[in-house]
Every structure is written in C-alpha cells, then in structure tokens.
mmCIF file of C-alpha atoms in Angstrom:
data_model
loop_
_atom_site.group_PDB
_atom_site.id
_atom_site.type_symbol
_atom_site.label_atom_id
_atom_site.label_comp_id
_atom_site.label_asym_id
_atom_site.label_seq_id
_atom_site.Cartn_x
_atom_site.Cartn_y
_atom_site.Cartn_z
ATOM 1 C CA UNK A 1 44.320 -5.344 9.390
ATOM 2 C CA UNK A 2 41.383 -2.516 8.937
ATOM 3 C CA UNK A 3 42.424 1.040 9.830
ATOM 4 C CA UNK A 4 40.833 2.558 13.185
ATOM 5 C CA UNK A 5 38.642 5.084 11.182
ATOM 6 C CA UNK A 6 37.851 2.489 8.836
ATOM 7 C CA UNK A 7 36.207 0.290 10.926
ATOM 8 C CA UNK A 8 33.875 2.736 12.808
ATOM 9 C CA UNK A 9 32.878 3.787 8.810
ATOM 10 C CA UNK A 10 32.071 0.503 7.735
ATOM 11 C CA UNK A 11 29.596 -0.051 10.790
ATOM 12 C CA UNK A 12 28.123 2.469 10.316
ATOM 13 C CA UNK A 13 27.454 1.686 6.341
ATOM 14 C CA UNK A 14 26.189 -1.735 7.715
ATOM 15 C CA UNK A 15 23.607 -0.260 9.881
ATOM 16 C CA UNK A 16 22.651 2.520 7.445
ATOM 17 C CA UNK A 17 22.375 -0.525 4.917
ATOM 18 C CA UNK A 18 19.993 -1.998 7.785
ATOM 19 C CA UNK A 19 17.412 0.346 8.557
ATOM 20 C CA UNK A 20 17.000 1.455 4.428
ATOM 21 C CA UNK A 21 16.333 -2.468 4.807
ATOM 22 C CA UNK A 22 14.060 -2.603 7.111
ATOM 23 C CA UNK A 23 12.342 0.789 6.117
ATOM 24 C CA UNK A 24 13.261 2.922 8.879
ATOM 25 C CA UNK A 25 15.165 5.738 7.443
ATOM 26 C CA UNK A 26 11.865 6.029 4.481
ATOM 27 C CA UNK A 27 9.404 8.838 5.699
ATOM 28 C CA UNK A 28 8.330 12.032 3.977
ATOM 29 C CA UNK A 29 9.880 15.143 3.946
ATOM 30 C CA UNK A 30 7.549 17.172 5.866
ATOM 31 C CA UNK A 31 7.123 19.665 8.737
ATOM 32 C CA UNK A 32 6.536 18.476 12.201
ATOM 33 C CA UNK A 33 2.948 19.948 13.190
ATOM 34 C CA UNK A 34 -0.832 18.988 14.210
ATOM 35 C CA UNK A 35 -1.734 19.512 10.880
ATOM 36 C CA UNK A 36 -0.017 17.783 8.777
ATOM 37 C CA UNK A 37 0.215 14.658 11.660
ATOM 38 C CA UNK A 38 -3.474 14.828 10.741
ATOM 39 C CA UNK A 39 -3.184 14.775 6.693
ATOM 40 C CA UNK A 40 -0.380 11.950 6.915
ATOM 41 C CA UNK A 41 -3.006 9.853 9.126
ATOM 42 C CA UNK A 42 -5.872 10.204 6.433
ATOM 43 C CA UNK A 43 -3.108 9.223 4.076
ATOM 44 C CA UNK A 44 -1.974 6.059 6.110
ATOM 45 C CA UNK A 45 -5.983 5.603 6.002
ATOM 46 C CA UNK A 46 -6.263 5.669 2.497
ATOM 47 C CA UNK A 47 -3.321 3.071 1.936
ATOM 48 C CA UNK A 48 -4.789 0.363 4.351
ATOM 49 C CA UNK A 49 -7.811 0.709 2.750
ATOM 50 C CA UNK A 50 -6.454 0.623 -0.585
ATOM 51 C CA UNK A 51 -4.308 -2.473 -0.098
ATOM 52 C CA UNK A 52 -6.943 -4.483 1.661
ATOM 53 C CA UNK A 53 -9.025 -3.888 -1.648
ATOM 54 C CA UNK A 54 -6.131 -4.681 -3.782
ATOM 55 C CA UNK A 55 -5.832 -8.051 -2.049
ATOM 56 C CA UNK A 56 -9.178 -8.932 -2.044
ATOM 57 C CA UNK A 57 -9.149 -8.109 -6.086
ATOM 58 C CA UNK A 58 -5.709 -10.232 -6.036
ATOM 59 C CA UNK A 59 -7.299 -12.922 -4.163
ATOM 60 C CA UNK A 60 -10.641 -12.952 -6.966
ATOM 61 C CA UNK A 61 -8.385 -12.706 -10.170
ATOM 62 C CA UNK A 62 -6.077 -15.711 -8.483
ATOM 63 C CA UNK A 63 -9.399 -18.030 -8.219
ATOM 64 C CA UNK A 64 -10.613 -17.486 -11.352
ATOM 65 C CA UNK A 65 -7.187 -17.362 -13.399
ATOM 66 C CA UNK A 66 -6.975 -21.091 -11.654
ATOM 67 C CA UNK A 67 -10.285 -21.955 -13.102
ATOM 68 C CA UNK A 68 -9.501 -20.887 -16.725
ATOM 69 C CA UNK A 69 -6.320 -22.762 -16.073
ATOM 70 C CA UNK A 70 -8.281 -25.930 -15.474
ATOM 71 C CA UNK A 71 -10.874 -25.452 -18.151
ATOM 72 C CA UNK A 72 -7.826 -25.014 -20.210
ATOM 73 C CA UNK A 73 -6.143 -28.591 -19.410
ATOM 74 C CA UNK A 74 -9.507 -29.734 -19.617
ATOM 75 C CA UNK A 75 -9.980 -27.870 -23.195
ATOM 76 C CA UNK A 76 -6.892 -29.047 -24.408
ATOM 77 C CA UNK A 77 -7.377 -32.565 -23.605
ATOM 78 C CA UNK A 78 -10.952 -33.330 -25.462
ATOM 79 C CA UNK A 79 -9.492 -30.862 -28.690
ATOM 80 C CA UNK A 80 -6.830 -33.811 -29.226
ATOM 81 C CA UNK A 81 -9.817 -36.296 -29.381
ATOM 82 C CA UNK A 82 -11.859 -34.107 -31.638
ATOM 83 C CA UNK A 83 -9.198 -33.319 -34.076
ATOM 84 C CA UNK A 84 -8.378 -36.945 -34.022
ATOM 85 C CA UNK A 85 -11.801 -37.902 -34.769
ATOM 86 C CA UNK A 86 -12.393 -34.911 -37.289
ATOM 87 C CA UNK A 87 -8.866 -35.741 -39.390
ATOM 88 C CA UNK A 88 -10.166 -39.648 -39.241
ATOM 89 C CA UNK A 89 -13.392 -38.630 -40.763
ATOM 90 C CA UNK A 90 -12.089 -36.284 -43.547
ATOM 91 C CA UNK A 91 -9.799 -39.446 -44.614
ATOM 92 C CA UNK A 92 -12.701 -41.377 -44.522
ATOM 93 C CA UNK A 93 -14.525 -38.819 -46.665
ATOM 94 C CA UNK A 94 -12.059 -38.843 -49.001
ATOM 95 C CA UNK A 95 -11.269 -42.460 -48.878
ATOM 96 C CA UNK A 96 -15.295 -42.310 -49.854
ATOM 97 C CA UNK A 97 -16.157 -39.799 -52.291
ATOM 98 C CA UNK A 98 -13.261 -39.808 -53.849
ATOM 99 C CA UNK A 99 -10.164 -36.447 -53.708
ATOM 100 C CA UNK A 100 -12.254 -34.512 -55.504
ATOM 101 C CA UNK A 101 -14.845 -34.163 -52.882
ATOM 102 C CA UNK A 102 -13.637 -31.036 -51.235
ATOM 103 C CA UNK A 103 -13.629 -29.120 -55.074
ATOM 104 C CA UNK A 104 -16.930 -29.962 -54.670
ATOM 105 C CA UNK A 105 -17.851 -29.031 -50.977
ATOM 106 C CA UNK A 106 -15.858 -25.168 -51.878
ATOM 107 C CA UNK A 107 -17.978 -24.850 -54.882
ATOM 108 C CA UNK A 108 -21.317 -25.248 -52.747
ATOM 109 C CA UNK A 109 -20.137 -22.966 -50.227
ATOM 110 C CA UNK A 110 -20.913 -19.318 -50.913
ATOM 111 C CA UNK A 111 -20.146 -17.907 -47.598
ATOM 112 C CA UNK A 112 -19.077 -19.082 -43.988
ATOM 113 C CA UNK A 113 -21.907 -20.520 -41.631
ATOM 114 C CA UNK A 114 -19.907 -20.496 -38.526
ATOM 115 C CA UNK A 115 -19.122 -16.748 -37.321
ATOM 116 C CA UNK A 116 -17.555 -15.490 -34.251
ATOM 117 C CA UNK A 117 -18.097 -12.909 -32.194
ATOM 118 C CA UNK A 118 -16.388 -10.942 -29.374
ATOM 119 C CA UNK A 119 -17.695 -9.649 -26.493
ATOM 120 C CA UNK A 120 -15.708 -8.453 -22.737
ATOM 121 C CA UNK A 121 -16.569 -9.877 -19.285
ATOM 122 C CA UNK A 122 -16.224 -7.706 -16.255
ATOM 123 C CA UNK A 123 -14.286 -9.712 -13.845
ATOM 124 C CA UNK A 124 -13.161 -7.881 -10.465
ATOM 125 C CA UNK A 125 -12.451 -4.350 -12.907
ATOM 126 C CA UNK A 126 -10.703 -6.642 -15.154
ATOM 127 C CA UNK A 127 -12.153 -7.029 -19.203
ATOM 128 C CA UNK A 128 -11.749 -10.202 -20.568
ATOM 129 C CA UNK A 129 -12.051 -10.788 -23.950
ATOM 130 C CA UNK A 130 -14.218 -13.920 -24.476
ATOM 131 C CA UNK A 131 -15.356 -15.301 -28.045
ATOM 132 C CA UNK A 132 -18.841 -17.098 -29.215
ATOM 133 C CA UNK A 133 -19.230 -18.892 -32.264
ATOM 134 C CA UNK A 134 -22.976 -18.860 -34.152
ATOM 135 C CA UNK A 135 -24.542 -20.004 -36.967
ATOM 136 C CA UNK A 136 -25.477 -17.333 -39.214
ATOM 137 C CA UNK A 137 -27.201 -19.411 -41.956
ATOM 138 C CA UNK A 138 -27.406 -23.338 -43.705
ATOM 139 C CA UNK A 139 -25.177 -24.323 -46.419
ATOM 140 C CA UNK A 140 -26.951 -26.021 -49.549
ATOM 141 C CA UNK A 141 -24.718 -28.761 -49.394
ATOM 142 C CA UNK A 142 -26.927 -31.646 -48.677
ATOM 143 C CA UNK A 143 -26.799 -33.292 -51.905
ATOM 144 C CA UNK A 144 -23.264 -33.093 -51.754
ATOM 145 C CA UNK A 145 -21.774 -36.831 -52.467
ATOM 146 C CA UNK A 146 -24.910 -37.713 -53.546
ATOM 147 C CA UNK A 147 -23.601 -40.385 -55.862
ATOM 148 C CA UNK A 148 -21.405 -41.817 -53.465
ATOM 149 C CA UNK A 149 -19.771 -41.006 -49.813
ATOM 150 C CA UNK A 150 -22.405 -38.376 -48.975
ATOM 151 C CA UNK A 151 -22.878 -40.016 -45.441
ATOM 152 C CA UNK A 152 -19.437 -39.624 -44.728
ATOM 153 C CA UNK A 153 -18.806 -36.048 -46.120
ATOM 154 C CA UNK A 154 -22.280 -35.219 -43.499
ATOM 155 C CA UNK A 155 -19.717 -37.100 -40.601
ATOM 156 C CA UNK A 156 -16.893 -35.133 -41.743
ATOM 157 C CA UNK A 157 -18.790 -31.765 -41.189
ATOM 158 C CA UNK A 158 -20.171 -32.393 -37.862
ATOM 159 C CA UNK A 159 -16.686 -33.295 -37.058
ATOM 160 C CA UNK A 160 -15.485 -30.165 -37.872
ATOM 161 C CA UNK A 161 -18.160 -28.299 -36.564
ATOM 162 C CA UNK A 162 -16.917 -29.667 -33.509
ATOM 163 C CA UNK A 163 -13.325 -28.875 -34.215
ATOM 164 C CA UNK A 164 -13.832 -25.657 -34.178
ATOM 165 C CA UNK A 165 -16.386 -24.946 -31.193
ATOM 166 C CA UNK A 166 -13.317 -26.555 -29.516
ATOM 167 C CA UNK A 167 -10.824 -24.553 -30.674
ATOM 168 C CA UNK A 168 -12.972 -20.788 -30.638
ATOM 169 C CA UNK A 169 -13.510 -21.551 -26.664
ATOM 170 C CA UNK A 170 -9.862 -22.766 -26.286
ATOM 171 C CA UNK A 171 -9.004 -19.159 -28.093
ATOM 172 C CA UNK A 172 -11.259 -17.439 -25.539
ATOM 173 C CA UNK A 173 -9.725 -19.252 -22.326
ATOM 174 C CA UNK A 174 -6.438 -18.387 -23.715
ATOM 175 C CA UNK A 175 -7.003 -15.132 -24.415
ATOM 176 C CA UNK A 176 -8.622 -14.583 -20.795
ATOM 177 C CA UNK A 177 -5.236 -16.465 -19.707
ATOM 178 C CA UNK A 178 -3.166 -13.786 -20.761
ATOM 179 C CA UNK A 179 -5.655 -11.061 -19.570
ATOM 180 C CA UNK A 180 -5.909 -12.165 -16.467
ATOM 181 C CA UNK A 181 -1.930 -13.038 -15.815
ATOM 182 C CA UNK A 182 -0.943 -9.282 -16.820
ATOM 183 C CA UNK A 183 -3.824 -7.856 -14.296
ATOM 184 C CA UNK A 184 -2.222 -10.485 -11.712
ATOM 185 C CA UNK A 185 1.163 -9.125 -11.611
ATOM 186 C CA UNK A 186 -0.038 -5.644 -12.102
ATOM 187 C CA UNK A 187 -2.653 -5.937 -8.859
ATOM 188 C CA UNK A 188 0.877 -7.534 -7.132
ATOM 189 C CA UNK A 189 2.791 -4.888 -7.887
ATOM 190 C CA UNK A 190 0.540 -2.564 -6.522
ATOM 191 C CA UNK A 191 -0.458 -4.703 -3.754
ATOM 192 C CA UNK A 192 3.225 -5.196 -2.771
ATOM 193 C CA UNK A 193 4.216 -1.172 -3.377
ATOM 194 C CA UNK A 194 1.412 -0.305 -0.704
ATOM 195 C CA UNK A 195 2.156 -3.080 1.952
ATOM 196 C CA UNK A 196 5.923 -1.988 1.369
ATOM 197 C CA UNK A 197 6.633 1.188 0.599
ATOM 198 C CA UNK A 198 3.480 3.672 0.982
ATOM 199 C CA UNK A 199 2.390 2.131 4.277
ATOM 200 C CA UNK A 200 5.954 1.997 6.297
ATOM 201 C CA UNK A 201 7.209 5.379 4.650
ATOM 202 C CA UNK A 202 3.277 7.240 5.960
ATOM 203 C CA UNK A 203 4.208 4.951 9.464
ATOM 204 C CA UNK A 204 7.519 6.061 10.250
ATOM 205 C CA UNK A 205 6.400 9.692 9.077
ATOM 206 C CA UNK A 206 3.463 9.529 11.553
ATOM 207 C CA UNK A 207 6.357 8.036 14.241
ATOM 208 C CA UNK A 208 8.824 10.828 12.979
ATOM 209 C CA UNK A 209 5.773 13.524 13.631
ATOM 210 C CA UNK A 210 4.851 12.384 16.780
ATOM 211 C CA UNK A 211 8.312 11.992 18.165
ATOM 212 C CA UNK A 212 9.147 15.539 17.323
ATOM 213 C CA UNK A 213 6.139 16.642 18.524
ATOM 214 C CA UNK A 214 6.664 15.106 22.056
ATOM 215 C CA UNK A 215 10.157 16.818 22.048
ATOM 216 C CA UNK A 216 8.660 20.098 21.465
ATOM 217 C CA UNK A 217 6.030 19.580 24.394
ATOM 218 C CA UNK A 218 8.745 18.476 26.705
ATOM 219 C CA UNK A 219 10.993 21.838 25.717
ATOM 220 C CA UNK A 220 7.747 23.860 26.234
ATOM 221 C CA UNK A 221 7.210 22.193 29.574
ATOM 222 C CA UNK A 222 10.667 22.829 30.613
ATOM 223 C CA UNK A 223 10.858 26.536 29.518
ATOM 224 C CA UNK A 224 7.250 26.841 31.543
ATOM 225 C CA UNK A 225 9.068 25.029 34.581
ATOM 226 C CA UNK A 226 12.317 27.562 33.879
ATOM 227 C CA UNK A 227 9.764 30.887 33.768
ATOM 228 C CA UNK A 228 7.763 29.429 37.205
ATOM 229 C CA UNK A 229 11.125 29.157 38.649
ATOM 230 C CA UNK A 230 12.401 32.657 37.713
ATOM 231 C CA UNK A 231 9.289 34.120 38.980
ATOM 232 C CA UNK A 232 9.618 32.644 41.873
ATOM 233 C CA UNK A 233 12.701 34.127 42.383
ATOM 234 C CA UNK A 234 12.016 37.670 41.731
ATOM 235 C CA UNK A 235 8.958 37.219 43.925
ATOM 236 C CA UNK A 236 11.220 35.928 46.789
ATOM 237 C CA UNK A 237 13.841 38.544 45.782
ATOM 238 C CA UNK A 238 10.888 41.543 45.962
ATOM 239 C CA UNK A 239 9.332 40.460 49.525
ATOM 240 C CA UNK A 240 12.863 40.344 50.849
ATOM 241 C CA UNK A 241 13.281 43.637 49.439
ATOM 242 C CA UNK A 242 10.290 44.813 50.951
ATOM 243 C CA UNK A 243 10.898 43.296 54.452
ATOM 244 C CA UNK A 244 14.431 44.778 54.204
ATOM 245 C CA UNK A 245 12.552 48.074 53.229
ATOM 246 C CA UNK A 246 10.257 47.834 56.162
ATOM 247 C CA UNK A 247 13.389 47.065 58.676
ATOM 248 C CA UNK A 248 14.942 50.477 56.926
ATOM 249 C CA UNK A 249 12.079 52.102 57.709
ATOM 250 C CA UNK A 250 10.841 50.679 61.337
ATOM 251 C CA UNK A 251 14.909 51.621 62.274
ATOM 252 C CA UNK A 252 15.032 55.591 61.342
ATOM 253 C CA UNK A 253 11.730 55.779 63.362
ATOM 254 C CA UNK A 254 12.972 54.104 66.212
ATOM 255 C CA UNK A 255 16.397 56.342 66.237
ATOM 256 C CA UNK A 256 14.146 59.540 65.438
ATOM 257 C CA UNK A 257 12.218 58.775 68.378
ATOM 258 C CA UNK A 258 15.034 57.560 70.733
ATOM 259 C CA UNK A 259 17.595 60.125 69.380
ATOM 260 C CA UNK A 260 20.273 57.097 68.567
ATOM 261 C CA UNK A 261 22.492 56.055 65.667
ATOM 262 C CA UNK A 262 20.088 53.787 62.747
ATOM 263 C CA UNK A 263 22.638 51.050 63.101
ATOM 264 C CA UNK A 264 21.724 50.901 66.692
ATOM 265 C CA UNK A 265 18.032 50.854 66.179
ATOM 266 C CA UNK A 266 18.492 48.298 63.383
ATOM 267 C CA UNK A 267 20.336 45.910 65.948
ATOM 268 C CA UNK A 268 17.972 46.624 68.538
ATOM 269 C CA UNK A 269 15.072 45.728 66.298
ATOM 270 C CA UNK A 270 16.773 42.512 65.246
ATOM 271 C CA UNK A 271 17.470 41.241 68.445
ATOM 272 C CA UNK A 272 13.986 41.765 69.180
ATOM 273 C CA UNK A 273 13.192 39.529 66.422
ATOM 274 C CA UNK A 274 15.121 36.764 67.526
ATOM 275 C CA UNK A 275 13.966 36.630 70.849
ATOM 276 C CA UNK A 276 10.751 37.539 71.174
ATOM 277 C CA UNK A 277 9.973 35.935 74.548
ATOM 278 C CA UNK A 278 13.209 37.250 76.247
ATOM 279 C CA UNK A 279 12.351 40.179 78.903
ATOM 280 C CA UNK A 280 15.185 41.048 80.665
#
C-alpha cells in the first residue's frame, strides 16, 4: 500500500505532468501591466502571422517536392530504356566496326561537346540547384568507320547523347529532391515550434496578464468601496458630533435662561424632541 503523503505527491506530479502537457504552465516571465499586455499581443500577432506564412510556404514546397517526385519515377523509368537501347547499340557498334572502334572515336575527339551548366531556381525562398546540358561545338568524327560500321558508330552516339540528357535532368531532379526535403522538414519544424510553443506560451502569457490584471482592478475596487465606507463613517460620526454639540449648546442656554441644572435642560429638550405634538 502507498503512504498517505505519498499519494497526495504523486497527484500532484500527474497533474503538473498534465498541464506542461497541455501547455498551461508555459508563459513568459514578465510583469503584469498595460504595457507589456500590449507588447505580448503584437508578439502573439507576429506568430499567427508568421505561421500562417510558414504553412502556406509548407503547403508550396509539399506540391512541388511531389512533382519532382513524379518526374523522378517518370525519369527513372525511360533512363532504363535509353541505357538499354544505348548499351545495345555500342555492342552493335562494336559487333560492326570492329573493338578497335572506340581507339578510334578517342583519337577524333579533342574536347567534350556536351557541357553542363548550373544555374538556381527560386522556389517559395527555396534555391534549387537545377542542371542544363549544351552543345558547345561538333566533333570531326563523321568519317569515323568509314570503311565499315560507320552507320552504327552514328546510332551509337545519338544513343548516348540521349543517355546522358537523361541522366543530367535525372541529376537535377535529384538534386532538387534533396533540396527541397531538407527545406520541408526545416519549414515543419518551424511551422510546428510556432503552432506549439511560441503561440500557447504568448496565449497563456496574455491569459496570465489579463487575469492578474482583473485581480488588481477588483482589489482597487474594493479598497475604493473600503475608503467610501470609512468616509462615510467619519461623516456620520462628525454630524452626530455636531448635533450632540448643538444639544450641548441649546441646553446651557436654556438653564442660563431658566436658572436650572444642564442635565435638566438637556432632558427637557429631549423630551421635546420626542414629542413634538404633545401640549400638556
């Protein structure tokens, strides 16, 4: 069985564990005034607006990482057929011409026709790297397998050509891929800090703020309502000061004039207080 005092202690843990949970015990450490109710509201502002932005840049980067994706499957797909048809055709080349056909194909080649070149797209803040392939200048190859096989050495090039448009714009997409999947989880992160962290911790400041605010209007009201009251009293406690001066006062005439004792005159004057309307 659980001790007495333990059990109280471990409730208590369980509800503490709650509201860390749920984000009620998060709020700023600040001072309770006007002032800074005001600043934590431009804050909470701020946040909203900066997490509603950070979705809609979430949402952009999510449709257009699944279209790479596609053009990827898609990409990957046809570069099995090409590299299928381009290995087919260099066998045939060589079935052709003869092995020593590509000897003769490096010696021809002085430099590389095909280039590529990088350049960044702007895609919701996000650079991607993408990559073009050109052709900077002709080969003099065209007699090449002149004798015999030059048909299929042309095939064989074309084939390659193709090759590697395939594979430069499967390099881009992948590269963009990768890009975009890190700017994904980073835009996430920040998306899910703001919805929750920033935004409850400014909210239950605000609620903290306005809470202790209220609590200081209600002690103000109820020292005003405490001062009115005291007032009040020493108002009531001056007039009956004053009347009992006056009664002081109206008796030591009444025994100067009458020659009698002041406590007489002061009961004669009350009776004749009480009952006015009396005459005998």
């Amino acid at each position: 069985m659980l001790n007495s005092r333990v059990v109280p202690e471990f409730y208590r843990y369980q509800v503490y564990i709650f509201n860390k949970m749920s984000g009620q015990t998060q709020r700023l450490n600040v001072v309770p005034t006007v002032t800074v109710l005001g600043v934590v509201k431009a804050r909470l502002v701020g946040a909203t607006r900066g997490h509603a932005l950070l979705k809609k840049k979430s949402d952009a980067l999510t449709v257009q990482f699944r279209a790479i994706l596609k053009k990827i499957v898609t990409t990957k797909e046809s570069m099995g057929t090409v590299m299928k048809a381009s290995s087919f055709a260099l066998t045939e080349a060589k079935y052709v011409a003869g092995e020593n056909i590509k000897f003769t194909v490096i010696e021809n080649v002085k430099t590389a026709t095909l280039r590529v070149k990088s350049r960044t797209e702007n895609i919701a803040g996000v650079k991607l790297p993408k990559f073009d392939y050109f052709t900077e200048s002709e080969t003099k190859n065209d007699l090449t397998g002149l004798a015999r096989g030059g048909q299929q050495v042309q095939v064989c090039k074309t084939a390659y050509v193709k090759a590697i448009e395939v594979l430069v714009e499967l390099a881009s997409l992948q590269t963009s891929f990768l890009t975009l999947d890190e700017a994904i989880k980073t835009t996430n992160r920040r998306v899910n800090a703001l919805e929750s962290v920033v935004k409850p911790r400014l909210e239950n400041t605000i609620s903290y703020i306005k809470g202790e605010l209220d609590e200081l209007e209600r002690e103000d009201f109820f020292r005003l309502k405490k001062i009115q009251a005291y007032k009040k009293r020493e108002i009531e406690n001056k007039m009956k000061a004053a009347a009992q001066f006056r009664e002081l006062q109206a008796a030591e005439h009444l025994s100067l004039e009458q020659g009698i004792s002041i406590n007489a005159a002061h009961d004669m004057l009350t009776v004749a207080q009480k009952d006015e309307d009396i005459i005998f």
